[in-house]
Short mmCIF file of C-alpha atoms in Angstrom, two decimals:
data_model
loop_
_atom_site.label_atom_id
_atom_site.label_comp_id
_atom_site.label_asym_id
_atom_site.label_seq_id
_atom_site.Cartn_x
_atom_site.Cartn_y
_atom_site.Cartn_z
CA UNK C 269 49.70 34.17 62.98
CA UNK C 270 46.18 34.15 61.58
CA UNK C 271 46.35 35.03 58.13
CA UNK C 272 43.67 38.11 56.69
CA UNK C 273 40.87 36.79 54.16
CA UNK C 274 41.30 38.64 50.75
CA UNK C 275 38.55 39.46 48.13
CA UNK C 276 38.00 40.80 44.91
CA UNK C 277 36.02 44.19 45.23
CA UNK C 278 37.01 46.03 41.73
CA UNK C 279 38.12 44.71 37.78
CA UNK C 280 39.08 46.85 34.98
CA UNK C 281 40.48 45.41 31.65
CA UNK C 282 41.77 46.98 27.88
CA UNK C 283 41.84 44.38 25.73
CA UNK C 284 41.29 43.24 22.06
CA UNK C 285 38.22 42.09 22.86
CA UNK C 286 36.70 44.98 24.65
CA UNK C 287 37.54 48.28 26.08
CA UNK C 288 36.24 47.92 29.38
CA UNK C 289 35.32 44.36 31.52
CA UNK C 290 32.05 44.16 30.42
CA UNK C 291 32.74 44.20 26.47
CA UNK C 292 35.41 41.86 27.16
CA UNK C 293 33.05 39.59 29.08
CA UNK C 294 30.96 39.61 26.41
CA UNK C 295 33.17 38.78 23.83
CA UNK C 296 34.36 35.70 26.08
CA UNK C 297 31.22 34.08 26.72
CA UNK C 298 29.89 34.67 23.07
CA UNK C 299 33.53 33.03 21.71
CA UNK C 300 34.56 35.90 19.96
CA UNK C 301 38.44 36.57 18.54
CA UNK C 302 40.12 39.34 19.04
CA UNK C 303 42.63 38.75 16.23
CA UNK C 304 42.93 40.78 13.08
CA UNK C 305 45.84 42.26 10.42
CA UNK C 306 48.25 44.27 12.29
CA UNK C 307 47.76 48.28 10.63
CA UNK C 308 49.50 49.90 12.90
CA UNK C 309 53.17 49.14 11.23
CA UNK C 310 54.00 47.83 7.11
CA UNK C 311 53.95 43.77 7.46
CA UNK C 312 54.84 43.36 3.84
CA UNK C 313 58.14 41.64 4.55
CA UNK C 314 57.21 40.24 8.23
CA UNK C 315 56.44 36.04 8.69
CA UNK C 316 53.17 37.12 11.05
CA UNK C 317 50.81 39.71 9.74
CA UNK C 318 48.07 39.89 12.41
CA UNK C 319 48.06 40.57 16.29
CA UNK C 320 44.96 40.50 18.83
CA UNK C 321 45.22 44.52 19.12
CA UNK C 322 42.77 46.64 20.70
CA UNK C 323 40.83 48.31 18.22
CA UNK C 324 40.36 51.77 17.39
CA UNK C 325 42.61 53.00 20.09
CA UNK C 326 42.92 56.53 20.61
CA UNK C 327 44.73 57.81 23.88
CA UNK C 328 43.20 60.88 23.94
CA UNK C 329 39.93 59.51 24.56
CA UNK C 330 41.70 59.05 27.96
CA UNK C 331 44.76 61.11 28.91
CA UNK C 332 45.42 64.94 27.68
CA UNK C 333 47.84 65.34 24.48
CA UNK C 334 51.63 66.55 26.78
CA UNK C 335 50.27 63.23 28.86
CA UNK C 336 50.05 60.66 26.25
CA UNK C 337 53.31 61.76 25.16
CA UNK C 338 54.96 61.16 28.16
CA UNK C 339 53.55 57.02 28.25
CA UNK C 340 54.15 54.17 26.71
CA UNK C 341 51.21 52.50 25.86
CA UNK C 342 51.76 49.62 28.46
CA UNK C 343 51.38 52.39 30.94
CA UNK C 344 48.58 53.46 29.37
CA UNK C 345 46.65 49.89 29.50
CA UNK C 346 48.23 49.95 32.69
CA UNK C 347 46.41 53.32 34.16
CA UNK C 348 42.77 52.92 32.09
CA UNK C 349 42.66 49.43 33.50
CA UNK C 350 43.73 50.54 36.77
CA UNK C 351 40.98 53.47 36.71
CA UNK C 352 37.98 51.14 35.47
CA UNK C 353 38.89 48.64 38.33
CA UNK C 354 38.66 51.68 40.95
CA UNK C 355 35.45 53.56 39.91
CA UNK C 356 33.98 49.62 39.97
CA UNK C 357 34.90 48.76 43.59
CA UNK C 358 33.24 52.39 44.52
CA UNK C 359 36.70 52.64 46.54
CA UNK C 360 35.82 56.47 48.42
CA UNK C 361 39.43 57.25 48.23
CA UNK C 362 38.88 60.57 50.66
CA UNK C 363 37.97 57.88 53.48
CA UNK C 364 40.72 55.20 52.88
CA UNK C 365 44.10 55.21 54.80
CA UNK C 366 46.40 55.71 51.20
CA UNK C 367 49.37 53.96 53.83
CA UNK C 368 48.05 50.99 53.91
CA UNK C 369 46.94 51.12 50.12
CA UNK C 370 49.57 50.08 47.35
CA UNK C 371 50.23 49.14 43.86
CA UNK C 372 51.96 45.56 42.62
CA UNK C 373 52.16 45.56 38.59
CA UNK C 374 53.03 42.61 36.00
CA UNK C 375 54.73 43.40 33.42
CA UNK C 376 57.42 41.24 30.89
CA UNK C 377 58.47 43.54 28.33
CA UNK C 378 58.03 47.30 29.43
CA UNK C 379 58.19 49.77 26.55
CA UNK C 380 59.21 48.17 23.80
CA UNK C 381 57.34 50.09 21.00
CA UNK C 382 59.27 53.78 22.86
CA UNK C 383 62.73 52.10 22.88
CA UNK C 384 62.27 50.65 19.23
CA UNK C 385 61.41 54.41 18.02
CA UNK C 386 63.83 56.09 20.01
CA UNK C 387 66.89 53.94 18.22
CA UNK C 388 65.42 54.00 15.19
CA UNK C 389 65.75 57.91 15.27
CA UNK C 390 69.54 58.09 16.57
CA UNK C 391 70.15 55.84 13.39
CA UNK C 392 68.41 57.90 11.34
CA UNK C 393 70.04 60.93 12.82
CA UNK C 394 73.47 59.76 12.09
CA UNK C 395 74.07 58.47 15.15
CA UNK C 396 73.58 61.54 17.01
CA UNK C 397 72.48 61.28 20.69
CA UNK C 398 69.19 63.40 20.78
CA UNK C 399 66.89 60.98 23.15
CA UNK C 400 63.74 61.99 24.51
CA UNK C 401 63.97 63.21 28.02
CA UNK C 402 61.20 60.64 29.26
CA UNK C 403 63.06 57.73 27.16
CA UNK C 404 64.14 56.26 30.14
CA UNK C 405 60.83 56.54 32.39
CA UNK C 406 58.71 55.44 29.65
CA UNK C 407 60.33 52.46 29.16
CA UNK C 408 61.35 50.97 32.48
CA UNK C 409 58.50 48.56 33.63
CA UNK C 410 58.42 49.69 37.16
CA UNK C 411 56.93 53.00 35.58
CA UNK C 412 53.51 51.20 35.45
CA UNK C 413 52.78 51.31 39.47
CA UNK C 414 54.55 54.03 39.67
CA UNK C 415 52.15 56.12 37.98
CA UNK C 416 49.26 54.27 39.46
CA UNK C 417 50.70 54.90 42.80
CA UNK C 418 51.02 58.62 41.88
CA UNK C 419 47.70 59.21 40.52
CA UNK C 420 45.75 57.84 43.50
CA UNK C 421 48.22 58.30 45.98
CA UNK C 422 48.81 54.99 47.35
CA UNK C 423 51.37 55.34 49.92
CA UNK C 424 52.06 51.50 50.00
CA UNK C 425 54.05 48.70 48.78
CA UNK C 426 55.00 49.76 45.34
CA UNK C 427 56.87 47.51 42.53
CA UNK C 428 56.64 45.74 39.26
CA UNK C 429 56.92 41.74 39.18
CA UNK C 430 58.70 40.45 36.15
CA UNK C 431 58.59 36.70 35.02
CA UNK C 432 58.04 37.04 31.31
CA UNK C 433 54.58 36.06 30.26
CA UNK C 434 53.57 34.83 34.50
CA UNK C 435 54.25 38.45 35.68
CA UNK C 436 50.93 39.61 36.55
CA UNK C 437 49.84 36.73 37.96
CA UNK C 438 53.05 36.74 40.12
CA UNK C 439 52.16 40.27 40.82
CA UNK C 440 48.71 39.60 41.91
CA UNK C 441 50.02 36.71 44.75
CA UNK C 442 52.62 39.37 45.94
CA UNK C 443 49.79 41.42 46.44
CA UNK C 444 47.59 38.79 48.06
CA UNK C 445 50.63 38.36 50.57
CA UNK C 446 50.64 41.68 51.39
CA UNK C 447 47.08 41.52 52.09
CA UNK C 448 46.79 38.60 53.73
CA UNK C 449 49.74 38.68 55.85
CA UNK C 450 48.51 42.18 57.37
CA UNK C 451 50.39 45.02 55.85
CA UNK C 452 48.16 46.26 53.94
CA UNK C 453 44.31 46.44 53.32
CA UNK C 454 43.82 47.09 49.46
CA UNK C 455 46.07 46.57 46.67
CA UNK C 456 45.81 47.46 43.22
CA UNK C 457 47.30 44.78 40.42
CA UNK C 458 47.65 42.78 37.33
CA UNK C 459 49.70 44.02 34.39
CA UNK C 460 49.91 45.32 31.13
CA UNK C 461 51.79 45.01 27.96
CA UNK C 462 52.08 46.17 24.25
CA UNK C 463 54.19 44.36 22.05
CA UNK C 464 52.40 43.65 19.30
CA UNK C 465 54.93 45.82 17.27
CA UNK C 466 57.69 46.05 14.81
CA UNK C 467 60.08 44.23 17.63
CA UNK C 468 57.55 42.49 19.43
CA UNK C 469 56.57 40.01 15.98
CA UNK C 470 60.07 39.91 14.58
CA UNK C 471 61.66 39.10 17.81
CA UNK C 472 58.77 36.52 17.77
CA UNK C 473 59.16 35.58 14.18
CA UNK C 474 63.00 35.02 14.56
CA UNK C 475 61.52 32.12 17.42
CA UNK C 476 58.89 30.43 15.44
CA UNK C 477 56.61 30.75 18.76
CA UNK C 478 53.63 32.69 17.04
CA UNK C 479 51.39 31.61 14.49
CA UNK C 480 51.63 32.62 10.58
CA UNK C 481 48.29 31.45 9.61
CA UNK C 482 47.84 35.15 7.84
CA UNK C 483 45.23 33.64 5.63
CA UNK C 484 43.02 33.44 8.47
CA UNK C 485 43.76 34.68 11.66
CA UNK C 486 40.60 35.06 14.33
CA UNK C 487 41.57 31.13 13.94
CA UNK C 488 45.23 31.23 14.17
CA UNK C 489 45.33 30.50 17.80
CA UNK C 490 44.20 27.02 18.33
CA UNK C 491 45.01 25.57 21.83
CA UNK C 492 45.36 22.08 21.79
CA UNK C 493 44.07 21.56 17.87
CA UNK C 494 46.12 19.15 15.98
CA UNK C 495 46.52 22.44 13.41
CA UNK C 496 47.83 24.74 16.00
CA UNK C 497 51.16 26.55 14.80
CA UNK C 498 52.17 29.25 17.54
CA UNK C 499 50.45 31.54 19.69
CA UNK C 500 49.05 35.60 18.82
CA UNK C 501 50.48 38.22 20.26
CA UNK C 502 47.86 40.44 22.04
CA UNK C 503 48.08 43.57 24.03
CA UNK C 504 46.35 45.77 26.57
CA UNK C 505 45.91 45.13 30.70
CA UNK C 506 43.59 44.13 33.70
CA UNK C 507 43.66 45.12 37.02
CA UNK C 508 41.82 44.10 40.46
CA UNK C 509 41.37 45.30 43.56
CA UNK C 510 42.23 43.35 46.25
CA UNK C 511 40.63 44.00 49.32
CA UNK C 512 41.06 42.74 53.22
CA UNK C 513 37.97 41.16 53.85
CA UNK C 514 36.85 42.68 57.00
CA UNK C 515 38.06 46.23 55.13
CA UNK C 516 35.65 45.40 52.20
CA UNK C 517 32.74 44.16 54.86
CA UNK C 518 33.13 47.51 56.90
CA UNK C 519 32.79 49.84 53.61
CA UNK C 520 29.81 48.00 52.17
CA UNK C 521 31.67 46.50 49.46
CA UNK C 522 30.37 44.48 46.57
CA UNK C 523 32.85 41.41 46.10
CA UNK C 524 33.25 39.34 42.99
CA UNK C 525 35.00 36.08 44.68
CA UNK C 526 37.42 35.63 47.38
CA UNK C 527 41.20 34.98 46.35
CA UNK C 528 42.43 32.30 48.34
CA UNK C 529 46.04 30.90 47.25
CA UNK C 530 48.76 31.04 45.00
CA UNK C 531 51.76 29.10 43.90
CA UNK C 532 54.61 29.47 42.14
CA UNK C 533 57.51 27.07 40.60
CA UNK C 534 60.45 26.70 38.09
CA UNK C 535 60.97 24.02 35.33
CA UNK C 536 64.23 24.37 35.83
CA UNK C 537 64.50 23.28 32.43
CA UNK C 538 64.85 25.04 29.36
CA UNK C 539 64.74 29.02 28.90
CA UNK C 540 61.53 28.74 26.74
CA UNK C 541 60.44 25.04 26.42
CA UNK C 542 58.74 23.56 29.01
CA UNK C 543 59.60 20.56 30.70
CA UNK C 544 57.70 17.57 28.50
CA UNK C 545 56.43 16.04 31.65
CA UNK C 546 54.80 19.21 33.05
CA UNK C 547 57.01 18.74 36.22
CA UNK C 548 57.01 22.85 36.81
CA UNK C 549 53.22 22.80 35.75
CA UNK C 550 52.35 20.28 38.65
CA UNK C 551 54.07 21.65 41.25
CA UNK C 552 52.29 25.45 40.97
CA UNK C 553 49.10 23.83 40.57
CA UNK C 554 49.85 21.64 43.98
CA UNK C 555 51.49 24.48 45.51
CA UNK C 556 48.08 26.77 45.22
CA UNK C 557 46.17 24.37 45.84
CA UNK C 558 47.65 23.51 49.45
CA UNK C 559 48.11 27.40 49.63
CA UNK C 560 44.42 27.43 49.76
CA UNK C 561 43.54 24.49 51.74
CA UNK C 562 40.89 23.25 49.59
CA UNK C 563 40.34 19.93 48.68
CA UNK C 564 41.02 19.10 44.89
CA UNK C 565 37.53 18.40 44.45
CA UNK C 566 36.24 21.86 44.98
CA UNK C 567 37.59 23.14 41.81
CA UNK C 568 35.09 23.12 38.98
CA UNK C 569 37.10 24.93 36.62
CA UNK C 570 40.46 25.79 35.20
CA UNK C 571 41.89 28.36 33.33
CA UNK C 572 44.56 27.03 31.00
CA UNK C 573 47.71 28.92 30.02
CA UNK C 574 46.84 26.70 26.34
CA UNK C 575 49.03 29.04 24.55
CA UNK C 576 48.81 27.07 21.32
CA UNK C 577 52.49 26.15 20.86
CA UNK C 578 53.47 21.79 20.43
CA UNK C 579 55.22 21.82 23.47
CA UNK C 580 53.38 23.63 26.02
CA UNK C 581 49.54 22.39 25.47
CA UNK C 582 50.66 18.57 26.11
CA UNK C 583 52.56 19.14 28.76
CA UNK C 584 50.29 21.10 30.49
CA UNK C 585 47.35 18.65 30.11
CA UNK C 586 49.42 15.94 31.65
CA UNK C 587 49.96 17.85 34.32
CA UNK C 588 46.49 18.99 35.15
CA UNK C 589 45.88 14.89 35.03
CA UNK C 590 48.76 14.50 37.06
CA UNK C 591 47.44 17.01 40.15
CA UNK C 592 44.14 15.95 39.87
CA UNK C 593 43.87 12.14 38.57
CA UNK C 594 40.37 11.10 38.17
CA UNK C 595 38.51 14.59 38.84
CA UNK C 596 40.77 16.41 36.14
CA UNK C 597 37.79 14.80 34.08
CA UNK C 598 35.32 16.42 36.06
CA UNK C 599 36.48 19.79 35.41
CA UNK C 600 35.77 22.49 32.68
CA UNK C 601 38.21 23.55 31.68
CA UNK C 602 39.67 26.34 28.63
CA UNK C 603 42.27 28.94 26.99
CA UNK C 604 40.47 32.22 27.15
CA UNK C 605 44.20 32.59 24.66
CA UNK C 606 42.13 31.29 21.93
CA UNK C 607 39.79 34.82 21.96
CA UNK C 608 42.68 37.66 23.56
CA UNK C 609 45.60 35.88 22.33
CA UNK C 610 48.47 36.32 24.67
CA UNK C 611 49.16 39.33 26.77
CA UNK C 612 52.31 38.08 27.45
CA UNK C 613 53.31 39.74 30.72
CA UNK C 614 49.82 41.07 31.23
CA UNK C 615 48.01 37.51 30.10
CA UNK C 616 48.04 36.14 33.58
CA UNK C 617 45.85 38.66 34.83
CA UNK C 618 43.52 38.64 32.21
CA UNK C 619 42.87 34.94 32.31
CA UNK C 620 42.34 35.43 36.43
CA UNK C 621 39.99 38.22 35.77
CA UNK C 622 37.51 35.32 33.41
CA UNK C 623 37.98 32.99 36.05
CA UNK C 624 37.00 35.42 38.31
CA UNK C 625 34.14 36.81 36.15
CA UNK C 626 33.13 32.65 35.15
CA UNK C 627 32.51 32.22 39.27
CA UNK C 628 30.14 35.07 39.71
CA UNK C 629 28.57 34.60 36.68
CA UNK C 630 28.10 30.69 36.46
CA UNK C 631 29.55 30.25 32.94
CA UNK C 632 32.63 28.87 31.73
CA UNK C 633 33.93 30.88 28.71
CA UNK C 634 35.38 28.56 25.84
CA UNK C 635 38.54 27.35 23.91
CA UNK C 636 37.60 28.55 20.57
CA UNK C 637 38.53 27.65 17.29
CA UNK C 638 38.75 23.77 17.84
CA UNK C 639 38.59 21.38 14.88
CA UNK C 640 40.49 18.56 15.06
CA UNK C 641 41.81 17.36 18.85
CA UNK C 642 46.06 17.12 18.69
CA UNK C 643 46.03 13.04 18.75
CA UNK C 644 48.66 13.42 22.38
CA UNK C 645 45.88 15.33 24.16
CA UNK C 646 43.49 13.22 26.16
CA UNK C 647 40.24 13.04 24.48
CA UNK C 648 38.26 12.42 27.38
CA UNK C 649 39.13 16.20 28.79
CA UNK C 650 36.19 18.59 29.44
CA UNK C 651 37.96 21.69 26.94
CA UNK C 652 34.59 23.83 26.75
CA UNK C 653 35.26 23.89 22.94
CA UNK C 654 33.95 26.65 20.81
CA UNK C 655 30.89 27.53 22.92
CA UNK C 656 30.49 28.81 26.78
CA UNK C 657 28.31 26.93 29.24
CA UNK C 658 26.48 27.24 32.15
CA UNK C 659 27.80 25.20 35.03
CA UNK C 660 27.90 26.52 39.01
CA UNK C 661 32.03 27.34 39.68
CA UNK C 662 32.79 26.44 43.13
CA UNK C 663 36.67 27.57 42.81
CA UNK C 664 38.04 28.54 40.26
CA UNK C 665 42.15 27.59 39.18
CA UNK C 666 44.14 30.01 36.84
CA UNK C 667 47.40 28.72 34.92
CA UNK C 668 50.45 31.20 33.42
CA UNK C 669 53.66 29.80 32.39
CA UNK C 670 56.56 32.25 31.33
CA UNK C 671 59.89 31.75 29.07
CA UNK C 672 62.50 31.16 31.88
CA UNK C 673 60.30 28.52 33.42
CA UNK C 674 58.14 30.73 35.84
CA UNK C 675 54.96 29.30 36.94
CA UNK C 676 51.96 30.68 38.80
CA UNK C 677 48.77 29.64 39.43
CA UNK C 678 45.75 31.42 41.51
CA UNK C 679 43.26 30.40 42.89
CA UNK C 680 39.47 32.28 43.83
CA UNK C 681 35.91 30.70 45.15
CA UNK C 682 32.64 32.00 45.09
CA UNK C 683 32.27 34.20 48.04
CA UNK C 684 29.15 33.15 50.35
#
């Protein structure tokens, strides 16, 4: 069968760097940090003191009181991303047939911050089983499309992808299938998350995976820096609408870039190392990239996972050279992770949104906070470091690796 086109026709985005896509833009291409002491919780005794939170949060700028008290806050991110992404695709949701709309969600952790709380009070109540009635629904991740779903009445396919920190960028190819393959003509996704919390930096801590650098932290994460000491926690969500193209043509639509593949692998190797060679790495980058039945030379730029751990930076690098041999030195490429930290489960579609944003816009957002290349990393890389450019973005490749060995990479071009 002929497969549909899809396109990007809406974005919407909570983030520590802005709360909405355009402040977040902004903040990208101007190499801002989103990183700052954590004051939402006492850090005194805790080996990580800072988090790339979204500042001066205040649900009820968004949802009524008996609401907010009802939602995590990764359904939150989840449902003020979701809206933003909506009003910008000028979706006229009276005239759209809500059966053939749906809702595919990322998320890794779920609601972490409501289950910490909720034990912490039958401990403190002497063990005395007193839950919240909506324990159970605020926690659960698939809570996050369900809600979506509800509020706009999407009819459709309806789940949450889970794959650690590449959930939403596994939930945004599910929802390309659906598009593409017919059974469906717009899908909301991407993913949310909010664990930068009392269990979200211990659990963390206890790994040695996140930085400690509490002396200074807007330069804590440093993707491939010879200094780098763990990756920052961030928090908050994007979502996209995905659109059949002929759908999007018919309405009018304005559309950011077309989505044209995805791929997905497994290490296969270690539950949160990845394999030194990249061997997971180069297969999802080769499996999107015959997905989308481009030629490797089309791809100007490339969204790094560059989570600023040891392991994962060099082994990623290699396998960018080992996918694209001689042009891997053509390309731009950067870790938006060194300005929003890392979403975990929500991280994948925040780094597709900039790649999405870098093709309509020309400019490749940088890998901030570089000052001293890691000695294993190939010099001769094009790492955009710690200033944007302009350059013309043909296509556009998007990395996200997850603990357990799950890879995915997307792929989007500049729609003619």
């Amino acid at each position: 069968m002929k497969l549909k086109r899809v396109v990007v026709t809406g974005l919407g985005t909570i983030n520590s760097l802005g709360n909405n896509l355009n402040e977040t833009w902004q903040s990208l291409i101007n190499g801002v940090s989103g990183a700052s002491l954590i004051d939402s919780f006492d850090t005194k005794d805790f080996k990580t003191k800072f988090a790339c939170t979204i500042k001066n949060y205040n649900p009820l700028k968004y949802f009524r009181k008996p609401v907010a008290r009802k939602l995590d806050l990764f359904t939150q991110y989840a449902l003020i991303s979701a809206d933003e992404a909506v009003i910008d695709s000028y979706l006229d949701l009276e005239k759209i047939d809500k059966d053939r709309a749906g809702v595919i969600w990322g998320v890794g952790i779920g609601g972490l911050e409501t289950l910490t709380n909720e034990i912490k009070a039958y401990v403190l109540n002497n063990f005395i089983p007193r839950f919240n009635p909506f324990f159970i629904p605020k926690i659960i991740s698939d809570i996050a499309p369900g809600h979506i779903s509800i509020k706009y009445d999407f009819r459709g396919p309806n789940f949450a992808t889970v794959a650690a920190c590449a959930s939403s960028a596994n939930a945004l190819v599910d929802a390309f299938n659906y598009i593409r393959l017919g059974k469906v003509d717009i899908m909301i996704s991407g993913g949310s998350e909010a664990a930068a919390n009392v269990a979200g930096i211990a659990g963390f801590n206890a790994m040695r995976a996140i930085s400690t650098r509490n002396d200074d932290p807007k330069t804590a994460s440093r993707p491939f820096d010879v200094g780098r000491d763990g990756f920052v926690i961030g928090e908050g969500g994007a979502a996209f609408i995905l659109e059949e193209y002929e759908h999007a043509v018919k309405r009018g639509a304005k559309i950011y870039a077309e989505f044209i593949g995805g791929g997905l692998s497994a290490d296969a190797h270690h539950i949160t190392a990845p394999h030194p060679e990249g061997r997971g790495a180069t297969m999802v980058m080769k499996n999107a990239l015959d997905d989308a039945n481009i030629k490797y030379e089309e791809i100007d730029y490339v969204n790094l996972h560059g989570t600023s751990t040891g392991l994962g930076d060099i082994a990623e690098t290699k396998a960018l050279k080992n996918v694209f041999g001689e042009h891997a030195y053509k390309i731009s490429i950067s870790s938006t992770k060194s300005m929003h930290g890392h979403l975990l489960g929500a991280t994948g579609a925040l780094e597709a949104l900039a790649s999405v944003m870098a093709i309509k816009n020309g400019i490749v957002p940088p890998t901030i906070n570089h000052f001293e290349l890691d000695p294993r990393i190939d010099s001769k890389l094009d790492f955009t470091f710690n200033h944007a450019k302009k350059r013309k973005i043909r296509a556009a490749l998007s990395n996200t690796f997850g603990f357990g060995g799950h890879n995915v990479s997307v792929i989007f071009k500049q729609h003619q």
